[in-house]
CSV table of N, CA and C and ligand atoms in Angstrom, one decimal:
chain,number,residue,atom,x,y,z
L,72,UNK,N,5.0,17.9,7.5
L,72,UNK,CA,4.3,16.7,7.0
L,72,UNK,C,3.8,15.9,8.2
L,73,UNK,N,2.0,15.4,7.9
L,73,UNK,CA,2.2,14.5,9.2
L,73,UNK,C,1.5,13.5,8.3
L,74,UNK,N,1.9,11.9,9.0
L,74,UNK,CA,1.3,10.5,9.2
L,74,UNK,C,0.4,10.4,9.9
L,75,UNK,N,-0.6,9.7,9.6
L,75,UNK,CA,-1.5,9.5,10.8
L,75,UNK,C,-2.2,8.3,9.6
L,76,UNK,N,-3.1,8.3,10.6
L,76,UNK,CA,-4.4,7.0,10.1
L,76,UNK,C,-5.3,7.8,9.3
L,77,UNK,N,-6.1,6.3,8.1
L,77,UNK,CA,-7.0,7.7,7.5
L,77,UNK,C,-8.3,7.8,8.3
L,78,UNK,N,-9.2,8.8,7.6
L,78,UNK,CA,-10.2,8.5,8.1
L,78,UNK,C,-11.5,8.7,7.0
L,79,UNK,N,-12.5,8.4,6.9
L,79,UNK,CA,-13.5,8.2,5.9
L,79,UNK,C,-13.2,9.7,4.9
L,80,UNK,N,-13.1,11.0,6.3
L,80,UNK,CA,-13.0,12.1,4.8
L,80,UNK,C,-12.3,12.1,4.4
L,81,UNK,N,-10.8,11.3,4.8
L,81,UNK,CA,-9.8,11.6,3.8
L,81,UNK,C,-9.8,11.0,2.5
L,82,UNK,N,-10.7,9.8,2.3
L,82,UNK,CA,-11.0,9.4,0.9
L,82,UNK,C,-11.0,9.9,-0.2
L,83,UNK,N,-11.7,10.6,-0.7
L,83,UNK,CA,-11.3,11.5,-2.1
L,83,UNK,C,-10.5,12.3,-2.1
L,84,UNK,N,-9.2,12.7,-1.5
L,84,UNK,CA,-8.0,13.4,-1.1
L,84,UNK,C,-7.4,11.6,-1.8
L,85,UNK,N,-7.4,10.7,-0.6
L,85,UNK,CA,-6.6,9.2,-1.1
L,85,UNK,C,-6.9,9.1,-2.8
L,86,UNK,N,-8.0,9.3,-3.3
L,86,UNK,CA,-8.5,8.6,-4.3
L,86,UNK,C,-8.0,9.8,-5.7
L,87,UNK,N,-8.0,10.9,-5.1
L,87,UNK,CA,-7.3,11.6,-6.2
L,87,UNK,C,-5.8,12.0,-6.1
L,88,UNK,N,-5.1,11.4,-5.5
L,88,UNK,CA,-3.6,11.2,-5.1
L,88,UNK,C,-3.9,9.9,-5.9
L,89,UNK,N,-3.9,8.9,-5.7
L,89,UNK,CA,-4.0,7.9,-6.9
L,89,UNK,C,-4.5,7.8,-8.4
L,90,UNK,N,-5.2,8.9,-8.3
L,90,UNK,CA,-5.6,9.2,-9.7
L,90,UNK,C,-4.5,9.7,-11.0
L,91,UNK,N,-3.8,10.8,-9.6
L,91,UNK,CA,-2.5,11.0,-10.8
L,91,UNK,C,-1.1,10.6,-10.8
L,92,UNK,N,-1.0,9.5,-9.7
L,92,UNK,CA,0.1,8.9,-9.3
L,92,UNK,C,0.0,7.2,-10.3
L,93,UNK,N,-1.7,6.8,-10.3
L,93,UNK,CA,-1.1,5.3,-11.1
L,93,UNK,C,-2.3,5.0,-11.8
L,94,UNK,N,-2.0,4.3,-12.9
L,94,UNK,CA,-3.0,3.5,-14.3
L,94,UNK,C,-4.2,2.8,-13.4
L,95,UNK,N,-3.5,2.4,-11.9
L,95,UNK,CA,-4.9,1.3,-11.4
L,95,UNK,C,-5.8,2.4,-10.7
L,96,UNK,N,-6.6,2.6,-10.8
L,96,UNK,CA,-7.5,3.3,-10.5
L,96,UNK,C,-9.0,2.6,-9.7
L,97,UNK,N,-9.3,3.4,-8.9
L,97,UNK,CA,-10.6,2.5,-8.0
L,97,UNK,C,-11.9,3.1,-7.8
L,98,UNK,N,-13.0,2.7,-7.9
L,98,UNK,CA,-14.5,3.8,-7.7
L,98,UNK,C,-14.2,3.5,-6.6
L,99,UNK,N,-15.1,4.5,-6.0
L,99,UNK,CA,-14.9,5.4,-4.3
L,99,UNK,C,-15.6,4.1,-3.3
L,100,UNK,N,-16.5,3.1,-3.9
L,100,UNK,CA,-17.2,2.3,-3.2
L,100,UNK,C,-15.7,1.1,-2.7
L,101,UNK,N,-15.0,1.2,-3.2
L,101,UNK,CA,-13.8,0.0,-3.2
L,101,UNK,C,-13.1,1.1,-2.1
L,102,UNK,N,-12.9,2.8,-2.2
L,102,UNK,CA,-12.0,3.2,-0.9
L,102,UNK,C,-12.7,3.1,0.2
L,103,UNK,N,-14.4,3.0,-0.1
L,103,UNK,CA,-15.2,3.1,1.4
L,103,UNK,C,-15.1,1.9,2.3
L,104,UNK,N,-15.1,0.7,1.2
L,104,UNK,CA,-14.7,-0.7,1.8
L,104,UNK,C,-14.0,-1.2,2.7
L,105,UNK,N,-12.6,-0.4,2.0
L,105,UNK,CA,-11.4,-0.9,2.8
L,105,UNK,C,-11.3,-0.2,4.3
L,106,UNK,N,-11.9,1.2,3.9
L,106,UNK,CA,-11.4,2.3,5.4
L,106,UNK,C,-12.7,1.5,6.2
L,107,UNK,N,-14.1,0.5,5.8
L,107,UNK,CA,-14.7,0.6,6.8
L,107,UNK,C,-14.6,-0.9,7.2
L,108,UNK,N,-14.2,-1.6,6.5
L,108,UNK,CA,-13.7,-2.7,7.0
L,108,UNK,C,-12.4,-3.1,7.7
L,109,UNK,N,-11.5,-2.2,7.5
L,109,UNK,CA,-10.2,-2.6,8.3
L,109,UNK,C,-9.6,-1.0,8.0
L,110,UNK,N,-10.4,-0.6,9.4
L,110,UNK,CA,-10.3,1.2,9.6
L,110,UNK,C,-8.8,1.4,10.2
L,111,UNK,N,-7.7,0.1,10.9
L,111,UNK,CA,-6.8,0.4,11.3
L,111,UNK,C,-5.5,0.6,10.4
L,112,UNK,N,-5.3,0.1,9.1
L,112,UNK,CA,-4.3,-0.4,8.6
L,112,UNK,C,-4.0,0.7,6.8
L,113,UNK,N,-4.8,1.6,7.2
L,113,UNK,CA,-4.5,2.4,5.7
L,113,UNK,C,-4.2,3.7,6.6
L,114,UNK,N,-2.9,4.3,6.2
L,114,UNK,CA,-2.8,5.7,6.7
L,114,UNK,C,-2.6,6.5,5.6
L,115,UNK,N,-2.2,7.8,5.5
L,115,UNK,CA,-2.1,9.1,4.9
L,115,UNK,C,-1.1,9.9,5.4
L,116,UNK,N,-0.3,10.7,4.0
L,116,UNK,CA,0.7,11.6,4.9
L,116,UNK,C,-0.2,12.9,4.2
L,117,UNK,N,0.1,14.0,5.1
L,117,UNK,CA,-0.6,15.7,4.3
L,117,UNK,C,0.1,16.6,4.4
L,118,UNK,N,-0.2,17.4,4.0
L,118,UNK,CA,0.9,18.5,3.8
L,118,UNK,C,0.7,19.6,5.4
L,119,UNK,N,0.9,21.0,5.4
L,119,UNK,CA,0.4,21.6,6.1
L,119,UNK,C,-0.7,22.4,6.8
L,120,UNK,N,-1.2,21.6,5.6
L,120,UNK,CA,-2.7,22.6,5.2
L,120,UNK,C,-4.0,21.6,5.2
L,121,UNK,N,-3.1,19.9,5.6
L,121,UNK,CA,-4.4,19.4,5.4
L,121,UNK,C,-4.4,19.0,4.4
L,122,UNK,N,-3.5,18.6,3.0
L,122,UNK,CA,-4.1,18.2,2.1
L,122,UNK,C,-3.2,16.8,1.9
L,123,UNK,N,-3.5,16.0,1.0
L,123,UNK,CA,-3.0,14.4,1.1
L,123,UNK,C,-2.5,14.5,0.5
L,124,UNK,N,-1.2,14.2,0.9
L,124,UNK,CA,0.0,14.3,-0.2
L,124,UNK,C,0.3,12.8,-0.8
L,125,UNK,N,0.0,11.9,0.4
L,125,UNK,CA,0.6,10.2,-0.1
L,125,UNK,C,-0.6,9.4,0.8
L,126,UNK,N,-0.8,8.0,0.5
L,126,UNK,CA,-1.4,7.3,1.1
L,126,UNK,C,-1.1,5.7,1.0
L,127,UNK,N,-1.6,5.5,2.1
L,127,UNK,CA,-1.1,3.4,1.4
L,127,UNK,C,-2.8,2.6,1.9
L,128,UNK,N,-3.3,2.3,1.1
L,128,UNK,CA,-4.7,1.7,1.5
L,128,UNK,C,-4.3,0.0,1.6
L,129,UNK,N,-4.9,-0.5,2.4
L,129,UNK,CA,-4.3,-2.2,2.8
L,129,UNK,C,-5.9,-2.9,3.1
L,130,UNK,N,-5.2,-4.4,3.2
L,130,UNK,CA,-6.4,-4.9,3.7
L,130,UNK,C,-5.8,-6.3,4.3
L,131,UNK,N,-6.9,-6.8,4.6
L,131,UNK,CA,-6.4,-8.0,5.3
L,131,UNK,C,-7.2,-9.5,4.6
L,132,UNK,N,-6.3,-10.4,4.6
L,132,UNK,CA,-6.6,-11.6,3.7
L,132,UNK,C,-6.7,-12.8,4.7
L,133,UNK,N,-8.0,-12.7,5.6
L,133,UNK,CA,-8.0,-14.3,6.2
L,133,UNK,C,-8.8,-15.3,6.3
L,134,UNK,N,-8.6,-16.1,4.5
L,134,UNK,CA,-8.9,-16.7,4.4
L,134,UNK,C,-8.9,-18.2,4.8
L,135,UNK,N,-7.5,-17.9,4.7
L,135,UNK,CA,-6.7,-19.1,5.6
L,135,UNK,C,-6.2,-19.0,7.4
L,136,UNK,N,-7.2,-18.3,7.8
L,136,UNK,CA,-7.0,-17.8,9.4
L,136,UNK,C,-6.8,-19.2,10.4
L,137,UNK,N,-8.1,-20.0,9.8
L,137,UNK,CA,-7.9,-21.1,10.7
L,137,UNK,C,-6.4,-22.0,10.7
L,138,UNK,N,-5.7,-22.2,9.3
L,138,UNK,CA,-4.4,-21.9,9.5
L,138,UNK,C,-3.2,-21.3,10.3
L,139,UNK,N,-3.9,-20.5,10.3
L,139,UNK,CA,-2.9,-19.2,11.4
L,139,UNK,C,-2.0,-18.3,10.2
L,140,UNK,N,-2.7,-18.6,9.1
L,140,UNK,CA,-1.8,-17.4,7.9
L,140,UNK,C,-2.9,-16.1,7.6
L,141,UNK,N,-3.1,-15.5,8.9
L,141,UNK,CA,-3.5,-14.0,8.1
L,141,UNK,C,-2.5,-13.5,8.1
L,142,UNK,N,-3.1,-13.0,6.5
L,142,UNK,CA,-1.8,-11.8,6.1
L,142,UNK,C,-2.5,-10.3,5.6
L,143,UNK,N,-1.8,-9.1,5.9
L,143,UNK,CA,-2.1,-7.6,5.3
L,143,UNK,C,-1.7,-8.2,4.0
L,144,UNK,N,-2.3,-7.4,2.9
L,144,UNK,CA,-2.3,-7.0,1.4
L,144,UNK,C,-2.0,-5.4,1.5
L,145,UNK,N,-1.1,-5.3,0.7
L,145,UNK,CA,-1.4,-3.7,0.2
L,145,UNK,C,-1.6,-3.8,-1.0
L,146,UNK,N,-2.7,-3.1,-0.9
L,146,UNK,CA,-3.6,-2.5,-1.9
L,146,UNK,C,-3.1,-1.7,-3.6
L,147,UNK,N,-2.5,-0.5,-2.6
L,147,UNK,CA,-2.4,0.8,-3.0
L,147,UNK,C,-1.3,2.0,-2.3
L,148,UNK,N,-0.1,2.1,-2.8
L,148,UNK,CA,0.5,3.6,-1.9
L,148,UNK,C,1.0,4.3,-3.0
L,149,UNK,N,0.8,5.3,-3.2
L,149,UNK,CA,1.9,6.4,-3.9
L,149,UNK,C,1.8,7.9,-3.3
L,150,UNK,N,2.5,8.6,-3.2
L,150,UNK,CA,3.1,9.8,-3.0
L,150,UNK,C,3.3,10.9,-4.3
L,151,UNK,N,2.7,12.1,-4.2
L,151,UNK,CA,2.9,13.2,-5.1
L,151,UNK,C,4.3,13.4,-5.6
L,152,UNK,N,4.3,13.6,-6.7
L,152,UNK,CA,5.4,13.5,-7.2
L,152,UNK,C,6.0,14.3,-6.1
L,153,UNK,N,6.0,16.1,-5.8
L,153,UNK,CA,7.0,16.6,-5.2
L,153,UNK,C,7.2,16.8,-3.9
L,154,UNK,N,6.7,15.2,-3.6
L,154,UNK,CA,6.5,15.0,-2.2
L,154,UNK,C,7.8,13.8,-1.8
L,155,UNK,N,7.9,13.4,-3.4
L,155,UNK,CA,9.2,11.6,-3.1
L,155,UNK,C,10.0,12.0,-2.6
L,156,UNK,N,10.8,11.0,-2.3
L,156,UNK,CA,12.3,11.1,-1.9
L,156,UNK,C,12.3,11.4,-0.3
L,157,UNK,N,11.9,11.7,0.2
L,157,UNK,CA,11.0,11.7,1.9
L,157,UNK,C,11.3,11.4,2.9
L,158,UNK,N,10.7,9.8,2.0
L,158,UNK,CA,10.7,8.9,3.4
L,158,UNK,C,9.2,8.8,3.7
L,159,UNK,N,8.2,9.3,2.7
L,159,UNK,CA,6.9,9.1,3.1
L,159,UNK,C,6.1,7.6,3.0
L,160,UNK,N,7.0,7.3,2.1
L,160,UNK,CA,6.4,6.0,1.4
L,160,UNK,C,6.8,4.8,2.6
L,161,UNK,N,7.9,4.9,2.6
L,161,UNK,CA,8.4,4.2,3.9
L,161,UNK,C,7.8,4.0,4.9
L,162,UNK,N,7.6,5.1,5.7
L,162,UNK,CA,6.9,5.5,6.8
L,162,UNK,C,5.4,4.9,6.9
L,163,UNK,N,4.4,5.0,5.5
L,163,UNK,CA,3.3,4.8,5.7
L,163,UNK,C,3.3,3.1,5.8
L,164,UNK,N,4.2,2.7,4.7
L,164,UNK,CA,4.3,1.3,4.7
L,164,UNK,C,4.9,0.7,6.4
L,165,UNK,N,5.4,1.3,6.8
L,165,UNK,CA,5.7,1.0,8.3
L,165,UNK,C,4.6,0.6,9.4
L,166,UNK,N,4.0,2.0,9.1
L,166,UNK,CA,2.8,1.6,9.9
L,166,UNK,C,2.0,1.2,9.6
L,167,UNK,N,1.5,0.5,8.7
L,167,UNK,CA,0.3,-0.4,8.3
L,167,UNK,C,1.0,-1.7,8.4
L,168,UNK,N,2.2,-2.1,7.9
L,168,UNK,CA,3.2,-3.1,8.6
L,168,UNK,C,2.7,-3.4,9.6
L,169,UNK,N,3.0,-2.3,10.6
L,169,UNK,CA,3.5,-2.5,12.3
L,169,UNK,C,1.5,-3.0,12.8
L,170,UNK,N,0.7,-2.1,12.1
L,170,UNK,CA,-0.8,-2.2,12.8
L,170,UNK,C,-1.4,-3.5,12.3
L,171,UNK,N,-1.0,-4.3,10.7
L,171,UNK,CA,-1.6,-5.4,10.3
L,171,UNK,C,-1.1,-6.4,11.7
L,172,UNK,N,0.2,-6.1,12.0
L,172,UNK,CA,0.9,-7.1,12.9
L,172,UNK,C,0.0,-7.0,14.9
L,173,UNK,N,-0.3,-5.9,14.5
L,173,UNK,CA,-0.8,-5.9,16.2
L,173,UNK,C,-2.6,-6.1,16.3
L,174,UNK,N,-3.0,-5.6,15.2
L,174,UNK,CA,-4.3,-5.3,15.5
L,174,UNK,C,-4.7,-6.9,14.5
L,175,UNK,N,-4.3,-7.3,13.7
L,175,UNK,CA,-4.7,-8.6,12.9
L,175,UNK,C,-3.7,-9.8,13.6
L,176,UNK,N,-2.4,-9.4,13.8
L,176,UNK,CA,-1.2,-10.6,13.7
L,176,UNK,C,-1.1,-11.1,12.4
L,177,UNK,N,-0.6,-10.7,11.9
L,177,UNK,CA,-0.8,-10.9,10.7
L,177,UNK,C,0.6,-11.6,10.5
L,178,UNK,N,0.5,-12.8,9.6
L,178,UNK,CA,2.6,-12.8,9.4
L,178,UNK,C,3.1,-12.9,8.4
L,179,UNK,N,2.4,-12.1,7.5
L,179,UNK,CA,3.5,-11.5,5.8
L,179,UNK,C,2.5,-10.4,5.5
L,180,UNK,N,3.2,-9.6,4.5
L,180,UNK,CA,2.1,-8.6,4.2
L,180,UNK,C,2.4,-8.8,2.7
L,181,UNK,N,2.0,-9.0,1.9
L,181,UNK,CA,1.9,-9.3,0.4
L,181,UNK,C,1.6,-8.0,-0.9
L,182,UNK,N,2.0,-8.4,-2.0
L,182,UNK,CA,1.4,-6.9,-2.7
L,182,UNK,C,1.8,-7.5,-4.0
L,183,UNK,N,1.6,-6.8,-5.1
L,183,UNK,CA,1.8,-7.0,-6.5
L,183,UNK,C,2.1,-5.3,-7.2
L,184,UNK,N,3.2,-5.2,-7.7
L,184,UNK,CA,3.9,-4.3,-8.7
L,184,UNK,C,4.8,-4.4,-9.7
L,185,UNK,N,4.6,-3.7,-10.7
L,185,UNK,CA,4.6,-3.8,-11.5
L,185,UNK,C,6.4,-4.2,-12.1
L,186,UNK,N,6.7,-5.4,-12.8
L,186,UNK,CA,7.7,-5.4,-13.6
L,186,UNK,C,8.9,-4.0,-13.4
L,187,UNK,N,8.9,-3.2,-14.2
L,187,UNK,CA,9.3,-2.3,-14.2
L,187,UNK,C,9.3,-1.0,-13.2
L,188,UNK,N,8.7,-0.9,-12.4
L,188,UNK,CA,8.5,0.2,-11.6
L,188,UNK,C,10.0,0.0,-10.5
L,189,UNK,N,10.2,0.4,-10.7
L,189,UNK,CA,11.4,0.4,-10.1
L,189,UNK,C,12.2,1.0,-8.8
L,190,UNK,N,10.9,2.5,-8.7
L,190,UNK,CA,10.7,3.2,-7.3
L,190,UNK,C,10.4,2.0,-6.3
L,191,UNK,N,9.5,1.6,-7.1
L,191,UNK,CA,8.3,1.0,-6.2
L,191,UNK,C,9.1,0.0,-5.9
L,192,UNK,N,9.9,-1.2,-6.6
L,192,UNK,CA,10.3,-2.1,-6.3
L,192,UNK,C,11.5,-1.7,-5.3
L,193,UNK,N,12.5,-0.7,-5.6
L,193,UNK,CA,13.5,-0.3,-4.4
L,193,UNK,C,12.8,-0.1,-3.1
L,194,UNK,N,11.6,0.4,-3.2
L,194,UNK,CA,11.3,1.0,-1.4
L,194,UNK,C,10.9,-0.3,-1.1
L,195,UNK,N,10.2,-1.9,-1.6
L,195,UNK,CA,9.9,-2.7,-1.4
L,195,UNK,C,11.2,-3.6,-0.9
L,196,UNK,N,11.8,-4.0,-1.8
L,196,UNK,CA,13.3,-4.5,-1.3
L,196,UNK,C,14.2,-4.1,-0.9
L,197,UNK,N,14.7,-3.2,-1.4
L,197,UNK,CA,16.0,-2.2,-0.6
L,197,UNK,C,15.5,-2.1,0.0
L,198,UNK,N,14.3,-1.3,0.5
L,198,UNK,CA,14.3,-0.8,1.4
L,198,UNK,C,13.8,-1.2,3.1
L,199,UNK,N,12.6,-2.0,2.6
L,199,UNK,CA,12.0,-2.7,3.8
L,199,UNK,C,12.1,-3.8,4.0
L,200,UNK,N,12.6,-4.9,3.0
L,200,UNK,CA,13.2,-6.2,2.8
L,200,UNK,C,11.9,-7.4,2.4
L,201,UNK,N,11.1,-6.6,1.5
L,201,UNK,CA,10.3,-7.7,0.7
L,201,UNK,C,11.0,-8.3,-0.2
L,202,UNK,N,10.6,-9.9,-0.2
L,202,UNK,CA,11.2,-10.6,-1.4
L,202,UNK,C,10.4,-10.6,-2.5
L,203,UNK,N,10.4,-11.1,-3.8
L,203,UNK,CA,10.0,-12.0,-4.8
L,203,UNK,C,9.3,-13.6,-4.9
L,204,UNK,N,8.0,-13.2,-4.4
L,204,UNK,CA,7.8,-15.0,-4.1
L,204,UNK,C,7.3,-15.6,-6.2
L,205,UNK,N,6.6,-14.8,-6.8
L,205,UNK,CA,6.1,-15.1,-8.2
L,205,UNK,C,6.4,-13.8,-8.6
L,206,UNK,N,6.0,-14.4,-10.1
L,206,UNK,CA,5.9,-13.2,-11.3
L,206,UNK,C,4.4,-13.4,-11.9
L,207,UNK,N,3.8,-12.8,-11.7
L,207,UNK,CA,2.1,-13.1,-11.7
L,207,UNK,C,2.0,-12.8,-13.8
L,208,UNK,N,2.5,-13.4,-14.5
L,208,UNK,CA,2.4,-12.7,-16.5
L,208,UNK,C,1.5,-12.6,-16.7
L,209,UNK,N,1.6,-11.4,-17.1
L,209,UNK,CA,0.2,-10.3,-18.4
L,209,UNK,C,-0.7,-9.6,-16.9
L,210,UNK,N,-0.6,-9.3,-15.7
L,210,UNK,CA,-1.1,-9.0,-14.4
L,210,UNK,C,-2.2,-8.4,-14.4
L,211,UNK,N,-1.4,-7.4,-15.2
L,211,UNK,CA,-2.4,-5.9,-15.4
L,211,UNK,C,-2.7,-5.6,-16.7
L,212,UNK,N,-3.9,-4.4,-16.7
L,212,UNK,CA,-4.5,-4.5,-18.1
L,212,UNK,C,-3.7,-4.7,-19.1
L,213,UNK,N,-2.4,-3.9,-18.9
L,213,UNK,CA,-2.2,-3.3,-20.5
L,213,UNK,C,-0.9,-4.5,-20.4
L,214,UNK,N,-1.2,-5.8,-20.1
L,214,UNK,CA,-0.3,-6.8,-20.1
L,214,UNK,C,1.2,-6.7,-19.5
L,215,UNK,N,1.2,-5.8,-19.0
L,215,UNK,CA,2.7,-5.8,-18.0
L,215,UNK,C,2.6,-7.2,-16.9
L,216,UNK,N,3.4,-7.7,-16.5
L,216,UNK,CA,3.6,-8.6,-15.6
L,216,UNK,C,3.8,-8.1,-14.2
L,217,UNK,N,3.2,-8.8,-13.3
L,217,UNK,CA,3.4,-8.3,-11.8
L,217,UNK,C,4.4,-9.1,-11.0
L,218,UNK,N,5.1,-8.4,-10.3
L,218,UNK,CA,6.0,-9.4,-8.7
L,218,UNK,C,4.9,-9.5,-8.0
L,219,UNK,N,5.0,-10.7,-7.3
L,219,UNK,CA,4.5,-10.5,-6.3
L,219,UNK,C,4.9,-11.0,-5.1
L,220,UNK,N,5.3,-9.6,-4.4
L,220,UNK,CA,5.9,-9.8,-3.2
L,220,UNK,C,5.6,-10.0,-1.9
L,221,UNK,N,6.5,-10.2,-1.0
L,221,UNK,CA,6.0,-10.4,0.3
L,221,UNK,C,7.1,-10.5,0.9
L,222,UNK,N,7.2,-10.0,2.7
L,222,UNK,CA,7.4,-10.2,4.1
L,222,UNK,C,7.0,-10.4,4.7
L,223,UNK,N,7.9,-11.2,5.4
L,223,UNK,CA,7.3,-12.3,6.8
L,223,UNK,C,7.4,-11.1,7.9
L,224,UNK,N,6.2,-10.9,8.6
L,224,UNK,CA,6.7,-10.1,9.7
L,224,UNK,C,6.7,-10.7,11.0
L,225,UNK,N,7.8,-10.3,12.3
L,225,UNK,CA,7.9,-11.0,13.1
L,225,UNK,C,7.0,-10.4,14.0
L,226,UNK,N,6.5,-11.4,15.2
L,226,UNK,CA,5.5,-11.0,15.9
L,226,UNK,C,6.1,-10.0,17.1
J,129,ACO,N1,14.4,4.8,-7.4
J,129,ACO,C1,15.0,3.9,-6.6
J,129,ACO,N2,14.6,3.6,-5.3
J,129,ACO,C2,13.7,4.4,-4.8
J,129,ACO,C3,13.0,5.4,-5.5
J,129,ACO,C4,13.5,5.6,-6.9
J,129,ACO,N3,12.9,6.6,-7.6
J,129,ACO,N4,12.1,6.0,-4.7
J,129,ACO,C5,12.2,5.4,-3.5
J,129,ACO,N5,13.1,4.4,-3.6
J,129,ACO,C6,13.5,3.5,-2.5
J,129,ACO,C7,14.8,3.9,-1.9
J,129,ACO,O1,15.4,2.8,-1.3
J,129,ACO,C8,14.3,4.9,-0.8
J,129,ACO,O2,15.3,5.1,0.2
J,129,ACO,P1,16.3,6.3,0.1
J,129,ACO,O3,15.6,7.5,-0.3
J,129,ACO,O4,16.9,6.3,1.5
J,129,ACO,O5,17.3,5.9,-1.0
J,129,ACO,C9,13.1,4.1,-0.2
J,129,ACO,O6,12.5,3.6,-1.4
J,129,ACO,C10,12.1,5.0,0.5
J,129,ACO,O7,11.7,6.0,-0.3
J,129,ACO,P2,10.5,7.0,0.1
J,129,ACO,O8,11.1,8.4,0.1
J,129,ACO,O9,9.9,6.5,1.3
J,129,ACO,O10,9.6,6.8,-1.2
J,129,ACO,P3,8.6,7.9,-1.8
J,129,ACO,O11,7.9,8.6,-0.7
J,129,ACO,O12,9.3,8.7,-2.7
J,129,ACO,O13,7.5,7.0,-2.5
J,129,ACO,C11,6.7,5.6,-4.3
J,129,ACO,C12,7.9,5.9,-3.3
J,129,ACO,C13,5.4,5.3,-3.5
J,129,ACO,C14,7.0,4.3,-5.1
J,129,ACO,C15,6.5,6.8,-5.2
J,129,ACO,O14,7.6,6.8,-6.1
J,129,ACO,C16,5.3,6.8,-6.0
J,129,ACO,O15,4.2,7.3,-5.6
J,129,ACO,N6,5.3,6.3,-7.3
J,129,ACO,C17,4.2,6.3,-8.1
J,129,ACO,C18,3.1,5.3,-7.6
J,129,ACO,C19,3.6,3.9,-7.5
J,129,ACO,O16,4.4,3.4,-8.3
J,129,ACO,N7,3.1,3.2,-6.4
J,129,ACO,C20,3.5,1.8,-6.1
J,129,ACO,C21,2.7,0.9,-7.0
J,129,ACO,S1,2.6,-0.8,-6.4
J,129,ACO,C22,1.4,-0.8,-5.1
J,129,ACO,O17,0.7,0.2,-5.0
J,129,ACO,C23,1.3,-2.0,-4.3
């Protein structure tokens, strides 16, 4: 398995790894966006052969820069089903972590998931040590409620 950064071709590899991994789904103009606007901060894991097995697409939110609060967003990660349990998910979230922090300085990285998901929420807390700052109600289409989390990262 390797990690690396993505790059424009790996987009429809990213975009159909999300297709069968989650309900939120994106036209290809929203994956070209993010890879060409903040080309550092979305990576990809692949198999042997070259094909995408997991990805985490991110972005960066500075609106409040003059502040001194930019923060990464993640967007988007999931991993093939018979790819979990890994350490892939971790990993990518690591380094987009680690690159929001060097290449933006970024000092939280933020995200929204789902109530129930509870993969998602262990790799988020257990694992990496995101908190619960809100409960975002009715978030997503089909009226599920969102966390929305966040870590402070240190510089
Ligand atoms: N149950 C509980 N905790 C879990 C689970 C699980 N099923 N899966 C992962 N974790 C936690 C554990 O703490 C795990 O550490 P451990 O294996 O040492 O116990 C830690 O996360 C790291 O696990 P990884 O192996 O890195 O996670 P994986 O590569 O399996 O990917 C993911 C996790 C991305 C949530 C995967 O299950 C997935 O693709 N799910 C479907 C898509 C999804 O829900 N994506 C997140 C939506 S929210 C968003 O995109 C912002």
């Amino acid at each position: 398995m390797n990690i690396r950064l993505a790059r424009m071709d790996d987009l429809p590899g990213m975009q159909a790894t999300n297709l069968q991994n989650l309900p939120e789904n994106y036209l290809m103009k929203f994956w070209i966006y993010h890879a060409a606007t903040w080309p550092q901060i979305s990576f990809v894991a692949e198999d042997h052969k070259g094909r995408i097995v997991g990805y985490v697409l991110a972005k960066i939110d500075d609106e409040s820069a003059d502040k001194g609060e930019v923060h990464g967003h993640v967007n988007s990660i999931s991993v093939l089903r018979s790819y979990r349990r890994l350490g892939l998910a971790k990993k990518l979230m690591l380094l987009s972590q680690e690159a929001m922090v060097d290449v933006y300085k970024a000092s939280f990285v933020s995200l929204h998931v789902r109530k129930s998901n509870k993969a998602a929420i262990g790799l988020y807390r257990d694992s990496l040590g995101f908190e619960v700052v809100s409960v975002e109600q009715k978030y997503y289409g089909d009226g599920e409620d969102a966390l929305n989390m966040r870590l402070t990262m240190k510089r």
